[in-house]
PDB file of C-alpha atoms and ligand atoms in Angstrom:
ATOM      1  CA  ILE A   9     -15.948 -34.266  35.852  1.00 87.00           C
ATOM      2  CA  PRO A  10     -13.630 -36.771  37.977  1.00 88.00           C
ATOM      3  CA  GLN A  11     -14.311 -36.830  42.059  1.00 92.00           C
ATOM      4  CA  ALA A  12     -11.720 -34.934  44.229  1.00 93.00           C
ATOM      5  CA  PRO A  13      -9.676 -37.238  45.975  1.00 92.00           C
ATOM      6  CA  PRO A  14     -10.841 -37.263  50.390  1.00 94.00           C
ATOM      7  CA  GLY A  15      -9.471 -34.014  51.802  1.00 95.00           C
ATOM      8  CA  PHE A  16      -9.454 -32.002  48.543  1.00 97.00           C
ATOM      9  CA  LYS A  17     -10.647 -28.538  49.491  1.00 98.00           C
ATOM     10  CA  SER A  18     -12.386 -26.276  46.519  1.00 98.00           C
ATOM     11  CA  GLY A  19     -13.944 -22.165  46.634  1.00 96.00           C
ATOM     12  CA  PHE A  20     -14.121 -18.828  45.207  1.00 95.00           C
ATOM     13  CA  ILE A  21     -11.599 -16.536  45.442  1.00 95.00           C
ATOM     14  CA  GLY A  22     -12.984 -12.754  44.739  1.00 91.00           C
ATOM     15  CA  ILE A  23      -9.964 -10.705  43.278  1.00 92.00           C
ATOM     16  CA  ILE A  24     -11.484  -6.888  44.219  1.00 89.00           C
ATOM     17  CA  GLY A  25      -9.237  -3.753  44.005  1.00 90.00           C
ATOM     18  CA  ARG A  26      -9.356  -0.635  42.309  1.00 88.00           C
ATOM     19  CA  PRO A  27      -8.404  -0.252  38.721  1.00 86.00           C
ATOM     20  CA  ASN A  28      -4.727  -1.161  37.908  1.00 90.00           C
ATOM     21  CA  VAL A  29      -3.517  -2.242  41.407  1.00 95.00           C
ATOM     22  CA  GLY A  30      -2.969  -5.752  39.008  1.00 95.00           C
ATOM     23  CA  LYS A  31      -6.227  -7.756  39.968  1.00 92.00           C
ATOM     24  CA  SER A  32      -6.005  -9.737  36.265  1.00 90.00           C
ATOM     25  CA  THR A  33      -2.057  -9.981  35.827  1.00 95.00           C
ATOM     26  CA  LEU A  34      -2.740 -11.761  39.472  1.00 97.00           C
ATOM     27  CA  MET A  35      -4.593 -13.998  38.005  1.00 95.00           C
ATOM     28  CA  ASN A  36      -3.155 -15.185  34.997  1.00 93.00           C
ATOM     29  CA  GLU A  37       0.369 -15.264  36.861  1.00 96.00           C
ATOM     30  CA  LEU A  38      -1.455 -17.748  39.582  1.00 96.00           C
ATOM     31  CA  VAL A  39      -2.687 -20.094  36.768  1.00 94.00           C
ATOM     32  CA  GLY A  40      -0.032 -19.894  34.675  1.00 91.00           C
ATOM     33  CA  GLN A  41      -2.045 -18.513  31.752  1.00 86.00           C
ATOM     34  CA  LYS A  42      -3.342 -15.371  29.906  1.00 87.00           C
ATOM     35  CA  ILE A  43      -6.561 -15.625  29.763  1.00 88.00           C
ATOM     36  CA  ALA A  44      -7.584 -12.124  31.177  1.00 86.00           C
ATOM     37  CA  ILE A  45      -6.203  -9.183  30.028  1.00 83.00           C
ATOM     38  CA  THR A  46      -4.445  -6.360  30.998  1.00 83.00           C
ATOM     39  CA  SER A  47      -3.030  -2.800  30.749  1.00 80.00           C
ATOM     40  CA  PRO A  48      -1.472   0.582  32.579  1.00 77.00           C
ATOM     41  CA  VAL A  49      -5.263   1.287  31.126  1.00 73.00           C
ATOM     42  CA  ALA A  50      -8.027   1.563  33.996  1.00 68.00           C
ATOM     43  CA  GLN A  51     -11.198  -0.289  32.650  1.00 61.00           C
ATOM     44  CA  THR A  52      -9.529  -3.217  30.806  1.00 64.00           C
ATOM     45  CA  THR A  53     -11.031  -5.660  32.196  1.00 62.00           C
ATOM     46  CA  ARG A  54     -15.725  -5.294  31.632  1.00 59.00           C
ATOM     47  CA  ASN A  55     -16.353  -8.826  32.659  1.00 61.00           C
ATOM     48  CA  ARG A  56     -16.290 -10.797  35.189  1.00 66.00           C
ATOM     49  CA  LEU A  57     -13.960 -13.836  34.429  1.00 79.00           C
ATOM     50  CA  ARG A  58     -13.100 -17.335  36.018  1.00 90.00           C
ATOM     51  CA  GLY A  59      -9.272 -18.490  35.668  1.00 94.00           C
ATOM     52  CA  ILE A  60      -9.463 -22.358  37.539  1.00 96.00           C
ATOM     53  CA  LEU A  61      -5.607 -23.022  39.588  1.00 97.00           C
ATOM     54  CA  THR A  62      -6.164 -26.540  40.496  1.00 97.00           C
ATOM     55  CA  THR A  63      -3.201 -28.527  42.354  1.00 96.00           C
ATOM     56  CA  PRO A  64      -3.361 -32.055  43.798  1.00 95.00           C
ATOM     57  CA  GLU A  65      -4.650 -30.477  46.875  1.00 96.00           C
ATOM     58  CA  ALA A  66      -7.716 -27.794  46.313  1.00 98.00           C
ATOM     59  CA  GLN A  67      -9.096 -25.946  43.610  1.00 98.00           C
ATOM     60  CA  LEU A  68      -9.143 -22.824  43.411  1.00 98.00           C
ATOM     61  CA  ILE A  69     -11.333 -20.248  41.407  1.00 96.00           C
ATOM     62  CA  PHE A  70     -10.688 -16.517  40.837  1.00 94.00           C
ATOM     63  CA  VAL A  71     -13.061 -13.747  39.876  1.00 88.00           C
ATOM     64  CA  ASP A  72     -11.912 -11.153  38.213  1.00 80.00           C
ATOM     65  CA  THR A  73     -13.462  -8.476  38.590  1.00 70.00           C
ATOM     66  CA  PRO A  74     -13.266  -4.983  37.124  1.00 63.00           C
ATOM     67  CA  GLY A  75     -11.612  -2.136  39.506  1.00 62.00           C
ATOM     68  CA  ILE A  76     -14.240  -0.482  42.043  1.00 63.00           C
ATOM     69  CA  HIS A  77     -14.823   3.744  41.153  1.00 59.00           C
ATOM     70  CA  LYS A  78     -17.647   6.135  40.458  1.00 55.00           C
ATOM     71  CA  PRO A  79     -19.858   5.301  38.285  1.00 54.00           C
ATOM     72  CA  HIS A  80     -19.884   8.188  35.717  1.00 56.00           C
ATOM     73  CA  HIS A  81     -22.108   5.996  33.182  1.00 59.00           C
ATOM     74  CA  GLN A  82     -24.029   3.749  33.270  1.00 60.00           C
ATOM     75  CA  LEU A  83     -21.827   0.856  31.450  1.00 57.00           C
ATOM     76  CA  GLY A  84     -19.728   2.285  34.765  1.00 60.00           C
ATOM     77  CA  GLU A  85     -22.761   1.566  36.992  1.00 66.00           C
ATOM     78  CA  VAL A  86     -23.107  -2.197  35.700  1.00 65.00           C
ATOM     79  CA  LEU A  87     -18.818  -2.468  36.233  1.00 59.00           C
ATOM     80  CA  VAL A  88     -19.437  -1.902  40.541  1.00 66.00           C
ATOM     81  CA  GLN A  89     -22.415  -3.329  41.103  1.00 70.00           C
ATOM     82  CA  ASN A  90     -20.799  -6.597  38.509  1.00 66.00           C
ATOM     83  CA  ALA A  91     -17.845  -6.411  42.509  1.00 66.00           C
ATOM     84  CA  LYS A  92     -20.452  -6.092  44.626  1.00 72.00           C
ATOM     85  CA  ILE A  93     -22.231  -8.852  43.435  1.00 71.00           C
ATOM     86  CA  ALA A  94     -18.764 -10.592  43.574  1.00 67.00           C
ATOM     87  CA  ILE A  95     -17.758 -10.069  47.399  1.00 80.00           C
ATOM     88  CA  GLU A  96     -21.062 -11.416  48.181  1.00 81.00           C
ATOM     89  CA  SER A  97     -20.495 -14.577  46.042  1.00 83.00           C
ATOM     90  CA  VAL A  98     -17.317 -16.317  46.902  1.00 91.00           C
ATOM     91  CA  ASP A  99     -15.692 -17.851  49.890  1.00 94.00           C
ATOM     92  CA  VAL A 100     -12.666 -15.542  50.086  1.00 96.00           C
ATOM     93  CA  VAL A 101     -12.404 -11.986  49.231  1.00 95.00           C
ATOM     94  CA  LEU A 102      -8.695 -11.032  48.162  1.00 96.00           C
ATOM     95  CA  PHE A 103      -8.491  -7.124  48.467  1.00 96.00           C
ATOM     96  CA  VAL A 104      -4.937  -6.394  45.962  1.00 97.00           C
ATOM     97  CA  VAL A 105      -3.719  -3.059  46.520  1.00 97.00           C
ATOM     98  CA  ASP A 106      -1.214  -0.751  45.131  1.00 97.00           C
ATOM     99  CA  GLY A 107       1.497  -2.110  47.064  1.00 97.00           C
ATOM    100  CA  ALA A 108       3.971   0.531  46.103  1.00 97.00           C
ATOM    101  CA  VAL A 109       1.972   4.050  46.578  1.00 96.00           C
ATOM    102  CA  ALA A 110       0.087   4.861  50.332  1.00 94.00           C
ATOM    103  CA  CYS A 111      -3.053   3.542  51.460  1.00 95.00           C
ATOM    104  CA  GLY A 112      -5.827   5.913  49.694  1.00 93.00           C
ATOM    105  CA  ALA A 113      -9.426   7.617  49.368  1.00 90.00           C
ATOM    106  CA  GLY A 114      -9.654   5.070  46.487  1.00 87.00           C
ATOM    107  CA  ASP A 115      -8.489   1.700  48.833  1.00 92.00           C
ATOM    108  CA  ARG A 116     -10.721   2.884  51.403  1.00 91.00           C
ATOM    109  CA  PHE A 117     -13.870   3.305  49.460  1.00 84.00           C
ATOM    110  CA  ILE A 118     -14.145  -0.455  49.247  1.00 87.00           C
ATOM    111  CA  ALA A 119     -13.074  -1.143  52.403  1.00 91.00           C
ATOM    112  CA  ASP A 120     -15.976   0.448  54.092  1.00 86.00           C
ATOM    113  CA  LEU A 121     -17.770  -1.940  50.912  1.00 82.00           C
ATOM    114  CA  LEU A 122     -16.126  -5.112  52.502  1.00 88.00           C
ATOM    115  CA  SER A 123     -16.217  -4.388  56.429  1.00 87.00           C
ATOM    116  CA  ARG A 124     -20.202  -4.614  55.877  1.00 80.00           C
ATOM    117  CA  THR A 125     -19.584  -8.444  54.416  1.00 83.00           C
ATOM    118  CA  LYS A 126     -19.032 -11.941  56.216  1.00 85.00           C
ATOM    119  CA  THR A 127     -16.726 -13.295  53.554  1.00 90.00           C
ATOM    120  CA  PRO A 128     -13.377 -13.279  54.847  1.00 94.00           C
ATOM    121  CA  VAL A 129     -11.065 -10.969  53.630  1.00 96.00           C
ATOM    122  CA  ILE A 130      -6.951 -10.416  52.984  1.00 97.00           C
ATOM    123  CA  LEU A 131      -5.269  -8.140  51.932  1.00 98.00           C
ATOM    124  CA  GLY A 132      -2.818  -8.181  49.146  1.00 98.00           C
ATOM    125  CA  LEU A 133       0.097  -5.893  48.683  1.00 98.00           C
ATOM    126  CA  ASN A 134       1.120  -6.621  45.347  1.00 98.00           C
ATOM    127  CA  LYS A 135       3.522  -4.289  43.412  1.00 98.00           C
ATOM    128  CA  ILE A 136       6.691  -4.750  46.152  1.00 97.00           C
ATOM    129  CA  ASP A 137       9.010  -5.400  43.343  1.00 97.00           C
ATOM    130  CA  GLN A 138       7.927  -1.412  43.140  1.00 97.00           C
ATOM    131  CA  GLN A 139       8.520  -0.082  46.369  1.00 95.00           C
ATOM    132  CA  PRO A 140      11.142   2.333  47.563  1.00 92.00           C
ATOM    133  CA  ALA A 141      13.675   1.471  49.298  1.00 89.00           C
ATOM    134  CA  ASP A 142      12.293   2.185  52.275  1.00 89.00           C
ATOM    135  CA  SER A 143       9.107   1.293  52.066  1.00 88.00           C
ATOM    136  CA  GLN A 144       7.974   1.174  55.622  1.00 92.00           C
ATOM    137  CA  PHE A 145       5.532   4.065  55.279  1.00 92.00           C
ATOM    138  CA  LEU A 146       3.925   2.083  52.602  1.00 92.00           C
ATOM    139  CA  ASP A 147       3.332  -1.093  54.903  1.00 93.00           C
ATOM    140  CA  ASP A 148       2.527   1.128  57.772  1.00 94.00           C
ATOM    141  CA  SER A 149       0.047   2.760  55.897  1.00 94.00           C
ATOM    142  CA  TYR A 150      -2.568  -0.644  54.923  1.00 97.00           C
ATOM    143  CA  ALA A 151      -1.054  -2.684  58.244  1.00 96.00           C
ATOM    144  CA  GLN A 152      -3.124  -0.141  59.662  1.00 95.00           C
ATOM    145  CA  MET A 153      -6.459  -0.758  57.471  1.00 95.00           C
ATOM    146  CA  ALA A 154      -5.886  -4.408  57.477  1.00 96.00           C
ATOM    147  CA  LYS A 155      -5.614  -4.442  61.266  1.00 96.00           C
ATOM    148  CA  SER A 156      -8.907  -2.139  62.381  1.00 95.00           C
ATOM    149  CA  HIS A 157     -10.875  -5.578  60.703  1.00 96.00           C
ATOM    150  CA  GLU A 158      -9.182  -7.420  61.718  1.00 95.00           C
ATOM    151  CA  TRP A 159      -8.023  -9.217  57.933  1.00 97.00           C
ATOM    152  CA  GLU A 160      -4.317 -11.505  57.230  1.00 97.00           C
ATOM    153  CA  ILE A 161      -2.306  -8.933  54.617  1.00 97.00           C
ATOM    154  CA  VAL A 162       0.723 -10.926  52.549  1.00 97.00           C
ATOM    155  CA  LYS A 163       2.726  -9.122  50.042  1.00 97.00           C
ATOM    156  CA  PHE A 164       3.686 -10.396  47.003  1.00 98.00           C
ATOM    157  CA  SER A 165       4.639  -9.585  43.045  1.00 98.00           C
ATOM    158  CA  ALA A 166       2.832 -10.616  39.967  1.00 98.00           C
ATOM    159  CA  LYS A 167       5.075  -9.449  38.096  1.00 97.00           C
ATOM    160  CA  THR A 168       7.804 -11.294  39.563  1.00 98.00           C
ATOM    161  CA  SER A 169       6.031 -13.807  41.401  1.00 97.00           C
ATOM    162  CA  ALA A 170       8.013 -13.255  44.244  1.00 98.00           C
ATOM    163  CA  GLY A 171       5.368 -13.958  47.482  1.00 98.00           C
ATOM    164  CA  LEU A 172       2.886 -15.809  45.187  1.00 98.00           C
ATOM    165  CA  PRO A 173       3.521 -19.407  46.442  1.00 97.00           C
ATOM    166  CA  GLN A 174       2.995 -17.425  50.623  1.00 97.00           C
ATOM    167  CA  LEU A 175      -0.636 -16.286  48.824  1.00 98.00           C
ATOM    168  CA  GLN A 176      -2.325 -19.454  47.320  1.00 97.00           C
ATOM    169  CA  GLN A 177      -1.049 -21.175  50.453  1.00 97.00           C
ATOM    170  CA  LEU A 178      -3.236 -19.207  52.139  1.00 97.00           C
ATOM    171  CA  LEU A 179      -6.015 -18.773  50.038  1.00 98.00           C
ATOM    172  CA  ILE A 180      -6.208 -22.651  50.414  1.00 97.00           C
ATOM    173  CA  GLU A 181      -5.570 -22.753  54.846  1.00 97.00           C
ATOM    174  CA  HIS A 182      -9.162 -20.091  54.749  1.00 96.00           C
ATOM    175  CA  LEU A 183     -10.544 -22.555  51.373  1.00 97.00           C
ATOM    176  CA  GLU A 184     -12.766 -25.677  53.347  1.00 97.00           C
ATOM    177  CA  ILE A 185     -12.990 -29.518  51.846  1.00 98.00           C
ATOM    178  CA  GLY A 186     -15.456 -29.386  48.220  1.00 96.00           C
ATOM    179  CA  PRO A 187     -15.219 -31.525  45.043  1.00 96.00           C
ATOM    180  CA  LEU A 188     -13.895 -30.667  41.880  1.00 96.00           C
ATOM    181  CA  TYR A 189     -15.645 -27.439  40.176  1.00 95.00           C
ATOM    182  CA  TYR A 190     -14.041 -27.294  36.956  1.00 95.00           C
ATOM    183  CA  PRO A 191     -11.860 -30.192  35.210  1.00 94.00           C
ATOM    184  CA  PRO A 192      -7.948 -29.774  37.036  1.00 94.00           C
ATOM    185  CA  ASP A 193      -6.952 -28.333  33.066  1.00 90.00           C
ATOM    186  CA  LEU A 194      -9.177 -26.197  32.656  1.00 92.00           C
ATOM    187  CA  VAL A 195      -8.148 -22.491  33.494  1.00 93.00           C
ATOM    188  CA  THR A 196     -10.439 -20.394  32.345  1.00 92.00           C
ATOM    189  CA  ASP A 197     -14.645 -21.035  32.160  1.00 90.00           C
ATOM    190  CA  GLN A 198     -15.159 -18.706  29.578  1.00 86.00           C
ATOM    191  CA  PRO A 199     -15.449 -20.212  25.866  1.00 87.00           C
ATOM    192  CA  GLU A 200     -12.232 -19.096  23.541  1.00 88.00           C
ATOM    193  CA  ARG A 201     -14.488 -16.942  21.186  1.00 90.00           C
ATOM    194  CA  PHE A 202     -14.773 -14.616  24.496  1.00 89.00           C
ATOM    195  CA  ILE A 203     -10.823 -14.579  25.205  1.00 90.00           C
ATOM    196  CA  MET A 204     -10.004 -13.834  21.647  1.00 94.00           C
ATOM    197  CA  GLY A 205     -13.293 -10.371  21.340  1.00 93.00           C
ATOM    198  CA  GLU A 206     -10.518  -9.835  24.842  1.00 91.00           C
ATOM    199  CA  LEU A 207      -6.984  -9.851  23.287  1.00 94.00           C
ATOM    200  CA  ILE A 208      -8.502  -8.072  20.462  1.00 95.00           C
ATOM    201  CA  ARG A 209      -9.677  -4.944  22.138  1.00 92.00           C
ATOM    202  CA  GLU A 210      -6.285  -5.191  24.132  1.00 92.00           C
ATOM    203  CA  GLN A 211      -4.813  -4.461  21.855  1.00 94.00           C
ATOM    204  CA  ILE A 212      -7.726  -1.851  21.181  1.00 94.00           C
ATOM    205  CA  ILE A 213      -6.788  -0.479  24.351  1.00 90.00           C
ATOM    206  CA  LEU A 214      -3.049  -0.067  24.192  1.00 91.00           C
ATOM    207  CA  LEU A 215      -3.077   1.182  19.849  1.00 93.00           C
ATOM    208  CA  THR A 216      -5.352   4.207  20.368  1.00 90.00           C
ATOM    209  CA  ARG A 217      -6.003   6.945  22.565  1.00 71.00           C
ATOM    210  CA  GLU A 218      -7.634   6.868  25.446  1.00 68.00           C
ATOM    211  CA  GLU A 219     -11.382   7.280  24.394  1.00 67.00           C
ATOM    212  CA  VAL A 220     -11.856   4.397  21.436  1.00 78.00           C
ATOM    213  CA  PRO A 221     -11.395   1.958  24.013  1.00 74.00           C
ATOM    214  CA  HIS A 222     -14.000   2.535  26.652  1.00 73.00           C
ATOM    215  CA  SER A 223     -16.246   2.258  23.744  1.00 76.00           C
ATOM    216  CA  VAL A 224     -15.529  -0.433  21.692  1.00 87.00           C
ATOM    217  CA  ALA A 225     -17.571  -4.558  22.373  1.00 86.00           C
ATOM    218  CA  ILE A 226     -15.499  -6.829  20.019  1.00 90.00           C
ATOM    219  CA  ALA A 227     -17.701  -9.931  18.328  1.00 89.00           C
ATOM    220  CA  ILE A 228     -16.680 -13.009  17.265  1.00 92.00           C
ATOM    221  CA  ASP A 229     -18.839 -13.691  13.931  1.00 92.00           C
ATOM    222  CA  GLN A 230     -16.584 -16.485  12.438  1.00 94.00           C
ATOM    223  CA  VAL A 231     -14.433 -19.378  14.122  1.00 94.00           C
ATOM    224  CA  GLU A 232     -13.223 -21.410  11.193  1.00 95.00           C
ATOM    225  CA  GLU A 233     -10.609 -24.754  11.865  1.00 91.00           C
ATOM    226  CA  SER A 234      -9.047 -26.216   9.344  1.00 90.00           C
ATOM    227  CA  PRO A 235      -6.051 -28.656   9.834  1.00 88.00           C
ATOM    228  CA  ASN A 236      -3.137 -25.612   9.057  1.00 92.00           C
ATOM    229  CA  ILE A 237      -5.131 -22.087  10.289  1.00 95.00           C
ATOM    230  CA  THR A 238      -7.523 -21.271  12.159  1.00 95.00           C
ATOM    231  CA  ARG A 239      -9.591 -18.360  10.514  1.00 97.00           C
ATOM    232  CA  VAL A 240     -11.355 -15.323  12.737  1.00 97.00           C
ATOM    233  CA  LEU A 241     -13.462 -13.048  11.291  1.00 96.00           C
ATOM    234  CA  ALA A 242     -14.709 -10.700  13.807  1.00 96.00           C
ATOM    235  CA  THR A 243     -16.079  -6.375  14.314  1.00 93.00           C
ATOM    236  CA  ILE A 244     -14.793  -4.064  16.717  1.00 93.00           C
ATOM    237  CA  ASN A 245     -18.455  -1.771  17.381  1.00 90.00           C
ATOM    238  CA  VAL A 246     -17.847   1.228  18.585  1.00 89.00           C
ATOM    239  CA  GLU A 247     -20.368   4.474  18.810  1.00 86.00           C
ATOM    240  CA  ARG A 248     -18.738   6.719  16.307  1.00 88.00           C
ATOM    241  CA  ASP A 249     -18.134   7.988  12.732  1.00 91.00           C
ATOM    242  CA  SER A 250     -15.021   9.836  14.617  1.00 91.00           C
ATOM    243  CA  GLN A 251     -14.154   6.633  16.463  1.00 91.00           C
ATOM    244  CA  LYS A 252     -14.052   3.953  13.076  1.00 94.00           C
ATOM    245  CA  GLY A 253     -11.430   6.628  11.517  1.00 94.00           C
ATOM    246  CA  ILE A 254      -9.238   6.121  14.848  1.00 94.00           C
ATOM    247  CA  LEU A 255      -9.482   2.611  14.698  1.00 95.00           C
ATOM    248  CA  ILE A 256      -8.867   2.247  10.740  1.00 95.00           C
ATOM    249  CA  GLY A 257      -6.175   4.375  10.420  1.00 94.00           C
ATOM    250  CA  LYS A 258      -4.592   5.922   7.991  1.00 94.00           C
ATOM    251  CA  GLY A 259      -4.659   4.071   4.657  1.00 96.00           C
ATOM    252  CA  GLY A 260      -5.979   1.027   7.012  1.00 96.00           C
ATOM    253  CA  SER A 261      -2.393   1.414   9.074  1.00 96.00           C
ATOM    254  CA  MET A 262      -4.388   0.787  12.716  1.00 96.00           C
ATOM    255  CA  LEU A 263      -6.244  -1.017  11.803  1.00 97.00           C
ATOM    256  CA  LYS A 264      -4.009  -2.878  10.507  1.00 97.00           C
ATOM    257  CA  SER A 265      -1.573  -2.929  13.166  1.00 97.00           C
ATOM    258  CA  ILE A 266      -4.020  -3.829  16.258  1.00 97.00           C
ATOM    259  CA  GLY A 267      -5.067  -6.927  13.713  1.00 98.00           C
ATOM    260  CA  SER A 268      -1.193  -8.413  13.441  1.00 97.00           C
ATOM    261  CA  GLU A 269      -1.067  -7.753  16.983  1.00 97.00           C
ATOM    262  CA  ALA A 270      -4.524  -9.679  18.338  1.00 97.00           C
ATOM    263  CA  ARG A 271      -3.127 -12.488  15.830  1.00 97.00           C
ATOM    264  CA  GLU A 272       0.277 -12.527  17.713  1.00 96.00           C
ATOM    265  CA  GLN A 273      -1.674 -13.362  21.104  1.00 93.00           C
ATOM    266  CA  ILE A 274      -4.658 -15.298  19.220  1.00 94.00           C
ATOM    267  CA  GLN A 275      -1.649 -18.000  18.476  1.00 93.00           C
ATOM    268  CA  LYS A 276      -0.532 -18.060  21.518  1.00 88.00           C
ATOM    269  CA  LEU A 277      -3.613 -18.839  23.709  1.00 87.00           C
ATOM    270  CA  ILE A 278      -5.131 -21.833  20.612  1.00 87.00           C
ATOM    271  CA  ALA A 279      -0.993 -23.027  20.090  1.00 85.00           C
ATOM    272  CA  GLY A 280      -1.773 -22.605  16.109  1.00 92.00           C
ATOM    273  CA  LYS A 281      -1.392 -20.226  13.079  1.00 96.00           C
ATOM    274  CA  VAL A 282      -4.373 -17.631  12.765  1.00 97.00           C
ATOM    275  CA  TYR A 283      -5.442 -15.719  10.265  1.00 97.00           C
ATOM    276  CA  LEU A 284      -7.625 -12.558  11.373  1.00 98.00           C
ATOM    277  CA  GLU A 285      -9.876 -10.382   9.410  1.00 97.00           C
ATOM    278  CA  LEU A 286     -11.488  -7.121  11.435  1.00 97.00           C
ATOM    279  CA  PHE A 287     -14.181  -5.121  10.720  1.00 96.00           C
ATOM    280  CA  VAL A 288     -15.327  -2.260  12.308  1.00 95.00           C
ATOM    281  CA  LYS A 289     -18.917  -1.003  12.779  1.00 92.00           C
ATOM    282  CA  VAL A 290     -20.603   2.467  14.043  1.00 90.00           C
ATOM    283  CA  GLN A 291     -23.353   0.795  16.709  1.00 82.00           C
ATOM    284  CA  PRO A 292     -23.930   4.461  18.513  1.00 74.00           C
ATOM    285  CA  LYS A 293     -25.213   4.946  22.181  1.00 63.00           C
ATOM    286  CA  TRP A 294     -24.537   0.656  22.593  1.00 51.00           C
ATOM    287  CA  ARG A 295     -23.152   1.793  26.326  1.00 51.00           C
ATOM    288  CA  GLN A 296     -26.120   3.655  27.122  1.00 44.00           C
ATOM    289  CA  SER A 297     -28.140   1.059  26.494  1.00 56.00           C
ATOM    290  CA  ARG A 298     -28.709  -2.404  28.506  1.00 51.00           C
ATOM    291  CA  VAL A 299     -29.994  -4.182  25.601  1.00 48.00           C
ATOM    292  CA  SER A 300     -27.159  -3.586  23.058  1.00 55.00           C
ATOM    293  CA  LEU A 301     -24.995  -4.478  26.504  1.00 54.00           C
ATOM    294  CA  ALA A 302     -27.355  -7.969  27.260  1.00 54.00           C
ATOM    295  CA  GLU A 303     -26.643  -8.392  23.686  1.00 54.00           C
ATOM    296  CA  LEU A 304     -23.167  -8.241  23.039  1.00 53.00           C
ATOM    297  CA  GLY A 305     -22.248 -10.243  26.659  1.00 53.00           C
ATOM    298  CA  TYR A 306     -22.103  -7.680  29.239  1.00 52.00           C
ATOM    299  CA  ARG A 307     -24.313  -9.342  32.599  1.00 49.00           C
ATOM    300  CA  VAL A 308     -26.830  -6.288  33.184  1.00 41.00           C
TER     301      VAL A 308
HETATM  302  P1  GDP B  19      -6.179  -4.487  36.889  1.00 94.63           P
HETATM  303  O1  GDP B  19      -7.081  -3.311  36.623  1.00 94.63           O
HETATM  304  O2  GDP B  19      -6.258  -3.950  38.573  1.00 94.63           O
HETATM  305  O3  GDP B  19      -6.583  -5.244  36.294  1.00 94.63           O
HETATM  306  O4  GDP B  19      -4.405  -4.594  36.688  1.00 94.63           O
HETATM  307  P2  GDP B  19      -3.564  -5.063  35.817  1.00 94.63           P
HETATM  308  O5  GDP B  19      -3.864  -6.113  35.702  1.00 94.63           O
HETATM  309  O6  GDP B  19      -4.377  -4.577  34.269  1.00 94.63           O
HETATM  310  O7  GDP B  19      -2.051  -4.994  35.542  1.00 94.63           O
HETATM  311  C1  GDP B  19      -1.955  -3.187  35.524  1.00 94.63           C
HETATM  312  C2  GDP B  19      -0.199  -2.585  35.214  1.00 94.63           C
HETATM  313  O8  GDP B  19      -0.305  -2.861  36.200  1.00 94.63           O
HETATM  314  C3  GDP B  19      -0.439  -3.226  33.889  1.00 94.63           C
HETATM  315  O9  GDP B  19       0.801  -2.632  33.465  1.00 94.63           O
HETATM  316  C4  GDP B  19       0.935  -4.587  34.994  1.00 94.63           C
HETATM  317  O10 GDP B  19       1.456  -4.550  33.877  1.00 94.63           O
HETATM  318  C5  GDP B  19       1.350  -3.740  36.166  1.00 94.63           C
HETATM  319  N1  GDP B  19       0.987  -4.759  37.213  1.00 94.63           N
HETATM  320  C6  GDP B  19       0.817  -6.070  37.697  1.00 94.63           C
HETATM  321  N2  GDP B  19       1.153  -6.083  38.602  1.00 94.63           N
HETATM  322  C7  GDP B  19       2.772  -5.422  38.791  1.00 94.63           C
HETATM  323  C8  GDP B  19       3.833  -6.248  39.728  1.00 94.63           C
HETATM  324  O11 GDP B  19       3.121  -7.212  40.060  1.00 94.63           O
HETATM  325  N3  GDP B  19       4.351  -5.348  39.772  1.00 94.63           N
HETATM  326  C9  GDP B  19       4.780  -4.141  38.815  1.00 94.63           C
HETATM  327  N4  GDP B  19       5.353  -3.818  38.512  1.00 94.63           N
HETATM  328  N5  GDP B  19       3.920  -3.947  37.732  1.00 94.63           N
HETATM  329  C10 GDP B  19       2.439  -4.608  38.013  1.00 94.63           C
HETATM  330  K1    K B  20      -5.932  -2.603  34.738  1.00 94.63           K
HETATM  331 MG1   MG B  21      -8.061  -6.239  35.012  1.00 94.63          MG
END
């Protein structure tokens, strides 16, 4: 890693917020590459994932987190625990809310968590492209929350990029002089294999029924590069036979769709041709088992 020039700033920014407010979309937009998968489904993001943006004056390391919500099972608790760790271990918290809907109980639950930390908080109103014509009442509901906690507030759209340069500038202002933590051209701390697994999971979320996505875990078994094509073998682990059935689909049609969409995404990721082979395996109750969670790469 090269030495940072004099006056260079760097630091870690935790992206916190309810599910579906656009945290992952925002991180992808800021770093300029799809590293975190996004979808209209809550709990798309499971692991903590770092996105890295290096400018001539600063290195911003974003920590994407799963949305914070009331946990219902062990995986849920692990997710909330990870978000809490993220809050304490970053230099700045970017608390993202959905500016197209009024401030609600979910936002206040998080605001309460954040009020107990010394980490500086910036309140980010996302989805301003979706705000209705008369949006003053929406802005007011968040402005009140920001004021009572003395948080700075900034408005943007992760989808259209409106307001993102201003957000970036504000974040840099909050960082201290620091080193380059990562090489300037790196956009994520995760290995390519992990992102590949995520891109497969994204297609499962987008293409299958809601009960399947929460119980899948992807293992990339093999990545074999040759001059013309990269061969990727992956296993989709599910809990039940019925889920295996849904994933495979009639005559294998669902698995075929997942495979061809995921292949497109992985080709973009590695900028090359990909051959993708998917297997589906039933591994009962992995969600309840901390051992299996750890084996599958989740922080427990
Ligand atoms: P997360 O759960 O907070 O990580 O949210 P995602 O990044 O997965 O986004 C949830 C949904 O909101 C997806 O369908 C995104 O396309 C959508 N979304 C994210 N940011 C914006 C935005 O600025 N404007 C609009 N209209 N939609 C957005
Ligand atoms: K989501
Ligand atoms: Mg996300």
